[in-house]
Amino acid sequence: MTKQQLFEQILKKQSFLCVGLDTDIKMIPEHLLDTEDPIYEFNKAIIDATTPYCVAYKPNLAFYESEGVNGWMAFEKTVAYIRQRYPDQFIIADAKRGDIGNTSEMYARTFFDEVKVNAVTVAPYMGKDSVKPFLIYPERWVILLALTSNKGALDFQLTEDRNGERLFEKVLRVSQQWATAEQMMYVVGATQGKLFEDVRKIVPEHFLLVPGVGAQGGSLEEVCRYGMNKSCGLLVNSSRGIIYADSTEDFAYTAGQEARKLQQEMKEMLEKFGVSQILN
Amino acid sequence: MTKQQLFEQILKKQSFLCVGLDTDIKMIPEHLLDTEDPIYEFNKAIIDATTPYCVAYKPNLAFYESEGVNGWMAFEKTVAYIRQRYPDQFIIADAKRGDIGNTSEMYARTFFDEVKVNAVTVAPYMGKDSVKPFLIYPERWVILLALTSNKGALDFQLTEDRNGERLFEKVLRVSQQWATAEQMMYVVGATQGKLFEDVRKIVPEHFLLVPGVGAQGGSLEEVCRYGMNKSCGLLVNSSRGIIYADSTEDFAYTAGQEARKLQQEMKEMLEKFGVSQILN
């Protein structure tokens, strides 16, 4: 999917919501546990209920891997289900991979050739040759960690170099030489508030994947005030706040309602910050 | 496995070799492709042939994931095989994971509770709370990326902060507050030569996992000169140079011979730098 196509979806749905599929077998409603593949059944119901209100899904690989072979199967089936039923959805494998060239090549092959997601999250620590192998696939995306939503972001990401450039700023700056805004996005946590301004000074055009609204405490309005650009430029993720909003048999309906609430807020933000006007 | 137990294995085998199981289905000898699980059959033969000469195995997750469900199954079976047949071997899941707390918890559960490896490689970019969940398992290890063997290591890892401390040095220093040398090791690439001296100034007691000897061009003697400590303190990995040394039906025998050559060199190094004397 191209940047323009993603933007068109955002305008069409008046939403820049990404639903995080952090599906934990321990959190799945009891009545699904007797089915053949509870994780997949849960995901299907969540996806059917939330798809009108979101433009992206983000399965978090850790949750699938923890179930071993069955988990991997559920992950692959989930991606195939979205791809077939809702081909306009942008699918992100949240994997935080990154390794030496020949190994990153294998990861890229897995996620882009085999499973066929649109984007993979990648860690920047190992530099250019650990990221490049993901970029040879046209219209597929790398979403590079820049400034994450967790407390540990303070440990290294804000370290200033001799010229006062912080590590996340260096990551943003240097990685722009590896790919354009047509293939690269950045992870910037919703908890980072005003730092979005500093991010936007370096990457005004790029899409940002923003986790941390909801369970982690980030504010949607603040993210939009400091992070939105003319093409929206944001994919805001919510996982637990949507998929675990209700543990009864009505879980999917409730998830849909939670997604709808966020979509309504996002619609307001698009209007408030002038993005929806492009439609007119 | 404790640090002392690992050291005892090194003394016993006069080897600090780790065999990297970067098993690529495209590189497996043809006669194995008709078996039910070629990756697992290949690994078993490699393991049986190399086990007298090494103290550790390091399956590289990228290679297994690229084969989807079958790959995961081969990974799990390989670890179970080593665990059962050769319980003294140290098993490293080379996964380079690291994510927010609740996600790292899932990865830790996967590798330590389900698959039962001894150690996982972890990326430091997201800081303390992304690493901590791996450290609640007694006698299991985090192997944190510090100074990697690839060219991209230059992009961020050598960035100096205001006080002249380089990022890899900060990672070494700060992460020592998270765990002791009984649970933490560091990845330092064999291609880094004299920088091992700088690493040892900060972490004199820790084990280092050293990739990059062989295909990537690092020198074993140099690594030992600058990196070895009184308890050896090194696990030197070789993957391609051993497992793909021969693509005929004799592949396992040849792999064993290649491992043996490295073991002989390592024995010399242990003598040269005075480590083997501790046995006397």
XYZ file of C-alpha atoms in Angstrom:
560
model
C 0.000 0.000 0.000
C 1.306 3.476 -0.829
C 1.291 6.507 1.435
C -1.400 8.102 -0.706
C -3.606 5.004 -0.520
C -3.245 4.911 3.250
C -4.177 8.580 3.449
C -7.238 7.941 1.294
C -8.378 5.230 3.691
C -7.951 7.637 6.583
C -10.101 10.235 4.852
C -12.708 7.695 3.835
C -13.080 6.262 7.322
C -12.327 9.497 9.150
C -10.085 7.428 11.318
C -6.380 6.843 11.807
C -6.901 4.055 14.286
C -4.727 0.957 14.333
C -6.139 -1.925 16.359
C -3.409 -3.829 18.155
C -4.005 -7.577 18.135
C -2.067 -8.421 21.324
C -4.099 -11.575 21.653
C -3.299 -13.416 24.880
C -4.889 -16.821 25.270
C -5.257 -16.074 28.993
C -7.488 -13.087 28.235
C -9.801 -14.690 25.677
C -13.483 -15.058 26.686
C -14.114 -18.488 28.087
C -16.715 -19.558 25.534
C -14.083 -19.407 22.774
C -11.646 -21.747 24.489
C -13.478 -24.829 23.217
C -13.070 -23.832 19.568
C -10.344 -25.361 17.452
C -8.262 -22.178 17.288
C -9.374 -19.740 20.016
C -6.818 -17.046 19.132
C -7.936 -16.981 15.511
C -11.640 -17.065 16.405
C -11.130 -14.177 18.806
C -9.213 -12.162 16.204
C -11.801 -12.765 13.483
C -14.613 -11.522 15.708
C -12.586 -8.470 16.797
C -11.659 -7.670 13.200
C -15.223 -7.995 11.870
C -16.476 -5.704 14.627
C -13.779 -3.034 14.407
C -13.014 -2.823 10.697
C -15.449 0.041 9.959
C -13.608 2.203 12.477
C -9.932 1.536 11.783
C -7.439 1.622 8.915
C -4.812 -0.764 10.282
C -4.258 -3.892 12.366
C -1.118 -4.659 14.301
C -0.625 -8.230 15.476
C 2.087 -8.270 18.155
C 4.316 -11.246 17.430
C 5.279 -11.861 21.058
C 1.746 -12.945 21.854
C 1.613 -15.446 18.995
C 5.102 -16.850 19.522
C 4.327 -17.537 23.159
C 1.826 -20.152 21.946
C 4.461 -21.854 19.793
C 3.369 -23.547 16.597
C -0.340 -22.936 17.253
C 0.364 -19.282 17.814
C 2.251 -18.939 14.536
C -0.567 -20.624 12.737
C -3.075 -18.234 14.297
C -0.891 -15.287 13.279
C -0.659 -16.418 9.652
C -4.372 -17.166 9.466
C -5.240 -13.799 10.986
C -3.184 -11.919 8.408
C -4.677 -14.016 5.587
C -8.181 -13.316 6.898
C -7.671 -9.539 6.927
C -5.959 -9.615 3.542
C -8.848 -11.521 1.964
C -11.855 -9.906 3.644
C -10.612 -6.380 4.147
C -7.879 -5.766 1.557
C -7.804 -2.025 2.281
C -6.536 -2.570 5.814
C -2.862 -1.844 6.451
C -1.288 -4.751 8.350
C 1.689 -4.244 10.637
C 3.699 -7.132 12.052
C 4.868 -5.700 15.367
C 8.027 -7.728 15.643
C 10.807 -5.237 16.510
C 13.284 -7.239 14.484
C 16.731 -6.187 13.252
C 19.912 -8.214 12.782
C 22.938 -8.504 10.484
C 22.141 -8.356 6.771
C 21.697 -12.038 5.952
C 19.483 -12.495 9.006
C 17.336 -9.417 8.404
C 16.893 -10.757 4.868
C 15.312 -13.868 6.338
C 13.003 -11.824 8.562
C 12.002 -9.685 5.560
C 11.274 -12.804 3.542
C 9.118 -14.169 6.362
C 6.985 -11.090 6.823
C 6.758 -9.800 3.261
C 7.003 -12.903 1.065
C 5.409 -15.537 3.254
C 2.951 -13.813 5.576
C 2.434 -10.753 3.346
C 1.978 -7.938 5.824
C 2.363 -4.296 4.733
C 4.867 -3.272 7.379
C 7.247 -4.570 10.036
C 8.509 -2.752 13.108
C 12.324 -2.767 13.242
C 14.821 -1.777 15.953
C 17.544 0.672 14.839
C 20.430 -0.331 17.139
C 22.316 -2.363 14.510
C 22.150 0.373 11.869
C 21.679 0.594 8.134
C 22.531 -2.910 6.961
C 20.105 -4.383 9.508
C 17.249 -2.302 8.083
C 18.005 -2.230 4.350
C 16.899 -5.817 3.572
C 13.335 -4.871 4.524
C 13.360 -2.016 2.020
C 13.805 -3.964 -1.186
C 10.105 -4.852 -1.248
C 8.142 -2.178 -3.164
C 5.226 -0.635 -1.291
C 6.179 -2.477 1.910
C 7.166 -0.478 4.939
C 9.713 -0.389 7.713
C 8.445 1.183 10.929
C 11.596 2.081 12.802
C 11.686 2.545 16.567
C 12.520 6.165 17.320
C 11.047 7.322 20.630
C 9.099 4.598 22.364
C 6.235 4.908 24.840
C 7.806 3.082 27.782
C 9.833 4.335 30.732
C 12.966 2.647 29.383
C 12.887 5.115 26.477
C 14.727 7.419 28.891
C 17.685 5.050 29.253
C 19.267 5.553 25.833
C 16.916 7.266 23.376
C 17.312 10.721 24.916
C 21.108 10.577 25.263
C 22.606 13.737 23.746
C 25.708 13.542 21.618
C 28.461 16.162 21.507
C 26.352 18.396 19.278
C 23.281 18.157 21.465
C 21.521 15.754 19.120
C 19.570 13.118 21.005
C 19.772 9.482 19.940
C 16.171 9.353 18.699
C 16.844 12.470 16.636
C 19.927 10.875 15.145
C 17.918 7.766 14.311
C 15.305 9.923 12.563
C 17.885 11.954 10.688
C 20.274 9.210 9.613
C 17.589 6.703 8.629
C 16.110 9.155 6.145
C 19.080 8.328 3.947
C 17.909 4.712 3.845
C 14.376 5.251 2.541
C 11.821 7.951 1.812
C 8.528 8.700 3.529
C 6.994 6.267 1.031
C 8.578 3.267 2.758
C 9.557 4.375 6.224
C 7.495 5.259 9.268
C 8.617 5.793 12.851
C 7.377 4.588 16.214
C 6.812 7.529 18.545
C 5.029 6.812 21.813
C 1.877 8.756 22.695
C 3.357 9.353 26.139
C 6.025 11.628 24.625
C 3.722 14.676 24.428
C 5.567 17.784 23.322
C 8.526 15.808 22.001
C 6.340 15.213 18.943
C 7.244 18.769 17.940
C 10.912 17.825 17.908
C 10.155 14.685 15.927
C 8.214 16.693 13.349
C 11.124 19.106 12.867
C 13.131 16.198 11.472
C 10.452 14.111 9.755
C 7.647 16.490 8.739
C 6.247 14.224 6.025
C 6.517 10.735 7.505
C 3.788 8.680 9.042
C 4.266 7.947 12.733
C 2.970 4.828 14.425
C 1.851 5.924 17.861
C 1.347 3.345 20.609
C 0.559 4.267 24.167
C -2.887 5.866 23.977
C -5.124 4.163 26.533
C -3.514 1.598 28.851
C -0.170 3.414 28.760
C -1.685 6.820 29.445
C -0.979 8.949 26.337
C -3.396 11.706 25.241
C -4.869 11.607 21.732
C -5.377 15.340 21.561
C -1.784 16.074 22.528
C -0.485 13.598 19.953
C -2.580 15.284 17.258
C -1.700 18.824 18.303
C 2.031 18.175 18.056
C 2.211 15.263 15.651
C -0.391 15.611 12.902
C 0.634 16.818 9.456
C -1.249 17.692 6.276
C -1.668 14.036 5.298
C -2.628 13.147 8.860
C 0.722 11.392 9.274
C -0.444 9.389 12.264
C -1.514 5.837 12.916
C -2.590 5.721 16.534
C -2.662 2.266 18.037
C -4.886 0.947 20.775
C -4.667 -2.683 21.847
C -5.876 -3.603 25.318
C -8.387 -0.743 25.530
C -10.265 -2.227 22.570
C -9.759 -5.966 22.460
C -10.132 -6.609 26.199
C -12.835 -4.046 26.899
C -15.305 -6.843 27.651
C -14.660 -10.476 28.572
C -18.228 -11.736 28.061
C -19.803 -13.203 24.944
C -20.383 -9.609 23.808
C -16.645 -8.932 23.628
C -16.624 -8.234 19.901
C -19.557 -5.841 20.022
C -17.953 -3.938 22.883
C -14.612 -3.847 21.051
C -16.416 -2.371 18.064
C -17.987 0.280 20.277
C -14.628 1.174 21.810
C -13.085 1.440 18.356
C -16.029 3.577 17.274
C -15.489 5.945 20.218
C -11.867 6.415 19.205
C -12.872 6.870 15.573
C -15.286 9.621 16.606
C -12.540 11.376 18.553
C -10.215 10.999 15.590
C -12.814 12.461 13.245
C -12.939 15.497 15.498
C -9.165 15.753 15.495
C -9.014 15.555 11.705
C -11.509 18.408 11.548
C -9.904 20.410 14.324
C -6.472 20.271 12.756
C -7.742 20.825 9.242
C -6.937 17.494 7.645
C -10.416 16.526 6.548
C -10.720 19.688 4.478
C -8.671 18.045 1.759
C -11.740 15.949 1.009
C -13.869 18.978 0.258
C 23.136 -23.008 33.819
C 25.349 -20.866 36.070
C 28.460 -18.967 35.036
C 30.609 -21.441 36.965
C 28.989 -24.427 35.234
C 29.566 -22.851 31.841
C 33.198 -22.204 32.725
C 33.586 -25.839 33.812
C 32.288 -27.004 30.436
C 34.794 -24.734 28.713
C 37.650 -26.211 30.729
C 36.440 -29.742 30.221
C 36.133 -29.419 26.457
C 38.965 -26.936 26.062
C 36.615 -25.005 23.848
C 34.499 -21.860 24.010
C 32.884 -22.508 20.657
C 29.227 -21.772 20.022
C 27.835 -23.366 16.871
C 25.318 -21.110 15.159
C 22.378 -23.023 13.766
C 21.447 -20.576 10.976
C 19.730 -23.386 9.151
C 18.469 -22.281 5.741
C 16.351 -24.786 3.864
C 17.968 -23.549 0.620
C 21.401 -24.610 1.879
C 20.536 -28.077 3.161
C 22.124 -31.050 1.314
C 19.744 -32.404 -1.275
C 19.481 -35.907 0.119
C 17.804 -34.519 3.257
C 15.036 -32.707 1.418
C 12.949 -35.867 1.110
C 12.837 -36.414 4.871
C 9.814 -35.367 6.873
C 11.576 -32.438 8.571
C 14.771 -31.549 6.683
C 15.734 -28.651 8.981
C 15.515 -30.825 12.069
C 17.335 -33.751 10.419
C 20.106 -31.402 9.320
C 20.407 -29.899 12.819
C 20.482 -33.280 14.529
C 23.330 -34.480 12.327
C 25.257 -31.226 12.813
C 24.747 -31.363 16.575
C 25.819 -35.006 16.910
C 28.967 -34.286 14.915
C 29.968 -31.040 16.618
C 28.998 -31.575 20.250
C 32.433 -32.853 21.392
C 33.979 -29.583 20.233
C 31.574 -26.919 21.432
C 29.874 -25.731 24.607
C 26.915 -23.887 23.114
C 24.413 -23.856 20.254
C 22.739 -20.766 18.902
C 19.681 -21.273 16.697
C 18.982 -18.042 14.820
C 15.238 -17.478 14.939
C 15.054 -15.638 11.615
C 15.904 -18.809 9.751
C 13.198 -20.845 11.479
C 10.496 -18.174 11.270
C 11.056 -17.853 7.537
C 9.692 -21.396 7.208
C 6.544 -20.504 9.142
C 4.898 -23.165 11.251
C 7.265 -25.917 10.068
C 10.218 -23.749 10.963
C 8.931 -23.126 14.479
C 8.378 -26.802 14.942
C 11.940 -27.528 13.794
C 13.250 -24.901 16.218
C 11.382 -26.366 19.174
C 12.405 -29.920 18.283
C 16.036 -28.882 17.875
C 16.153 -27.298 21.330
C 14.428 -30.331 22.858
C 16.924 -32.640 21.147
C 19.943 -30.791 22.523
C 18.357 -30.508 25.964
C 17.701 -34.246 26.120
C 20.835 -35.649 24.501
C 23.419 -33.095 25.534
C 22.137 -31.414 28.703
C 25.476 -29.699 29.346
C 25.186 -27.589 26.216
C 24.253 -23.924 26.665
C 21.439 -23.003 24.261
C 20.995 -19.461 22.994
C 17.892 -18.313 21.137
C 19.316 -15.636 18.855
C 16.183 -13.580 18.588
C 17.234 -9.972 19.253
C 13.924 -9.273 20.951
C 12.975 -6.346 23.191
C 9.675 -4.524 23.610
C 7.534 -2.807 26.265
C 7.229 -4.714 29.541
C 4.079 -6.753 28.931
C 5.369 -7.788 25.494
C 8.873 -8.693 26.648
C 7.166 -10.787 29.325
C 5.529 -12.814 26.560
C 8.828 -13.279 24.732
C 10.490 -14.375 27.988
C 7.700 -16.850 28.604
C 8.131 -18.244 25.086
C 11.851 -18.790 25.262
C 12.305 -19.711 28.922
C 9.039 -21.422 29.912
C 7.982 -23.025 26.647
C 11.084 -23.699 24.595
C 13.471 -23.764 27.582
C 16.639 -22.246 26.192
C 19.368 -20.940 28.513
C 19.677 -17.480 26.995
C 18.035 -15.002 24.634
C 19.682 -12.175 22.731
C 17.951 -8.862 23.430
C 18.235 -5.401 21.830
C 18.850 -2.525 24.278
C 17.169 0.378 22.463
C 13.970 0.340 24.565
C 15.841 0.308 27.882
C 15.442 -1.302 31.281
C 11.772 -2.288 31.323
C 12.171 -4.039 27.960
C 14.972 -6.223 29.370
C 13.875 -6.823 32.967
C 11.125 -9.391 32.206
C 13.785 -11.771 30.884
C 15.699 -11.553 34.164
C 13.120 -12.998 36.531
C 14.040 -16.538 35.468
C 16.835 -17.892 37.706
C 19.917 -19.179 35.889
C 18.564 -17.943 32.561
C 20.489 -15.297 30.684
C 20.005 -12.114 28.722
C 22.622 -11.520 26.068
C 22.354 -7.819 25.347
C 23.531 -6.269 22.089
C 26.434 -3.940 22.829
C 28.821 -3.629 19.879
C 27.749 -5.731 16.929
C 29.877 -7.229 14.168
C 28.215 -5.548 11.196
C 28.997 -2.318 9.373
C 25.818 -0.708 10.693
C 27.352 -0.851 14.180
C 29.005 2.424 13.178
C 25.682 4.207 12.663
C 24.657 4.580 16.303
C 26.684 2.339 18.632
C 29.806 4.504 18.500
C 28.016 7.838 18.950
C 29.728 9.764 21.745
C 27.665 11.643 24.299
C 28.610 14.954 25.908
C 31.033 13.212 28.254
C 32.704 11.214 25.516
C 30.945 8.015 26.451
C 29.976 5.990 23.383
C 26.524 4.449 23.149
C 27.795 0.859 23.448
C 29.725 1.892 26.562
C 26.604 3.452 28.042
C 24.663 0.263 27.297
C 27.354 -1.788 29.076
C 27.511 0.551 32.045
C 23.813 1.215 32.598
C 22.683 -2.372 32.059
C 24.937 -3.597 34.843
C 22.388 -2.096 37.202
C 19.789 -4.490 35.797
C 21.600 -7.781 36.418
C 24.942 -9.221 37.458
C 27.472 -11.188 35.429
C 25.547 -14.291 36.546
C 22.617 -13.448 34.292
C 23.861 -10.984 31.712
C 26.219 -11.376 28.787
C 26.930 -8.979 25.936
C 27.197 -9.342 22.181
C 30.493 -7.928 20.954
C 31.423 -8.612 17.340
C 34.728 -10.292 16.516
C 35.325 -7.604 13.902
C 35.718 -4.982 16.638
C 39.365 -5.902 17.393
C 40.957 -3.513 19.867
C 37.600 -2.175 21.026
C 37.414 -5.334 23.139
C 39.858 -3.564 25.477
C 37.358 -0.763 25.973
C 34.560 -3.277 26.537
C 36.618 -5.098 29.174
C 37.253 -1.849 31.070
C 33.521 -1.683 31.769
C 32.598 -5.373 32.043
C 35.718 -7.250 33.173
C 33.815 -10.234 34.577
C 31.010 -10.782 32.074
C 30.831 -13.369 29.377
C 30.776 -11.971 25.851
C 29.045 -13.661 22.946
C 31.253 -13.028 19.942
C 29.865 -13.482 16.441
C 31.804 -12.591 13.324
C 34.712 -15.028 13.334
C 34.840 -16.716 9.931
C 32.388 -15.495 7.256
C 32.406 -11.963 8.686
C 36.192 -11.756 8.933
C 37.015 -11.427 12.649
C 40.268 -12.847 14.081
C 40.087 -15.361 16.917
C 43.511 -14.466 18.260
C 42.685 -10.783 18.409
C 39.407 -11.471 20.185
C 41.216 -13.561 22.769
C 44.080 -11.121 23.240
C 41.760 -8.237 24.040
C 38.660 -10.004 25.269
C 39.556 -13.059 27.343
C 39.382 -12.926 31.121
C 40.314 -15.313 33.926
C 37.160 -17.369 33.463
C 37.600 -17.299 29.688
C 34.633 -14.919 29.426
C 34.070 -15.647 25.748
C 31.648 -17.668 23.699
C 32.820 -17.393 20.113
C 30.216 -18.224 17.531
C 30.697 -19.694 14.091
C 27.700 -20.488 11.915
C 28.229 -20.673 8.163
C 31.894 -21.712 8.421
C 30.829 -24.895 10.194
C 27.351 -25.886 9.116
C 27.770 -25.179 5.403
C 31.384 -26.312 5.053
C 30.257 -29.214 2.872
C 27.024 -29.701 0.918
C 27.464 -33.415 0.167
C 26.258 -36.398 2.178
C 29.369 -35.941 4.313
C 28.201 -32.525 5.549
C 27.994 -33.540 9.190
C 31.419 -35.143 9.271
C 32.950 -32.063 7.659
C 31.098 -29.775 10.076
C 32.549 -31.809 12.935
C 36.033 -31.399 11.501
C 35.596 -27.649 11.125
C 34.353 -27.414 14.701
C 37.316 -29.523 15.800
C 39.758 -27.149 14.057
C 38.272 -24.207 15.918
C 38.340 -26.158 19.168
C 42.053 -26.852 18.658
C 42.723 -23.168 18.080
C 40.684 -22.334 21.151
C 42.628 -24.821 23.251
C 45.794 -23.027 22.208
C 44.267 -19.674 23.112
C 43.217 -20.928 26.543
C 46.784 -22.073 27.128
C 48.369 -18.983 25.638
C 46.332 -16.617 27.772
C 46.653 -18.717 30.896
C 43.050 -19.817 31.348
C 43.592 -23.556 31.257
C 45.977 -23.336 34.203
C 43.032 -23.049 36.544
C 42.434 -26.750 35.948
C 45.795 -27.684 37.409
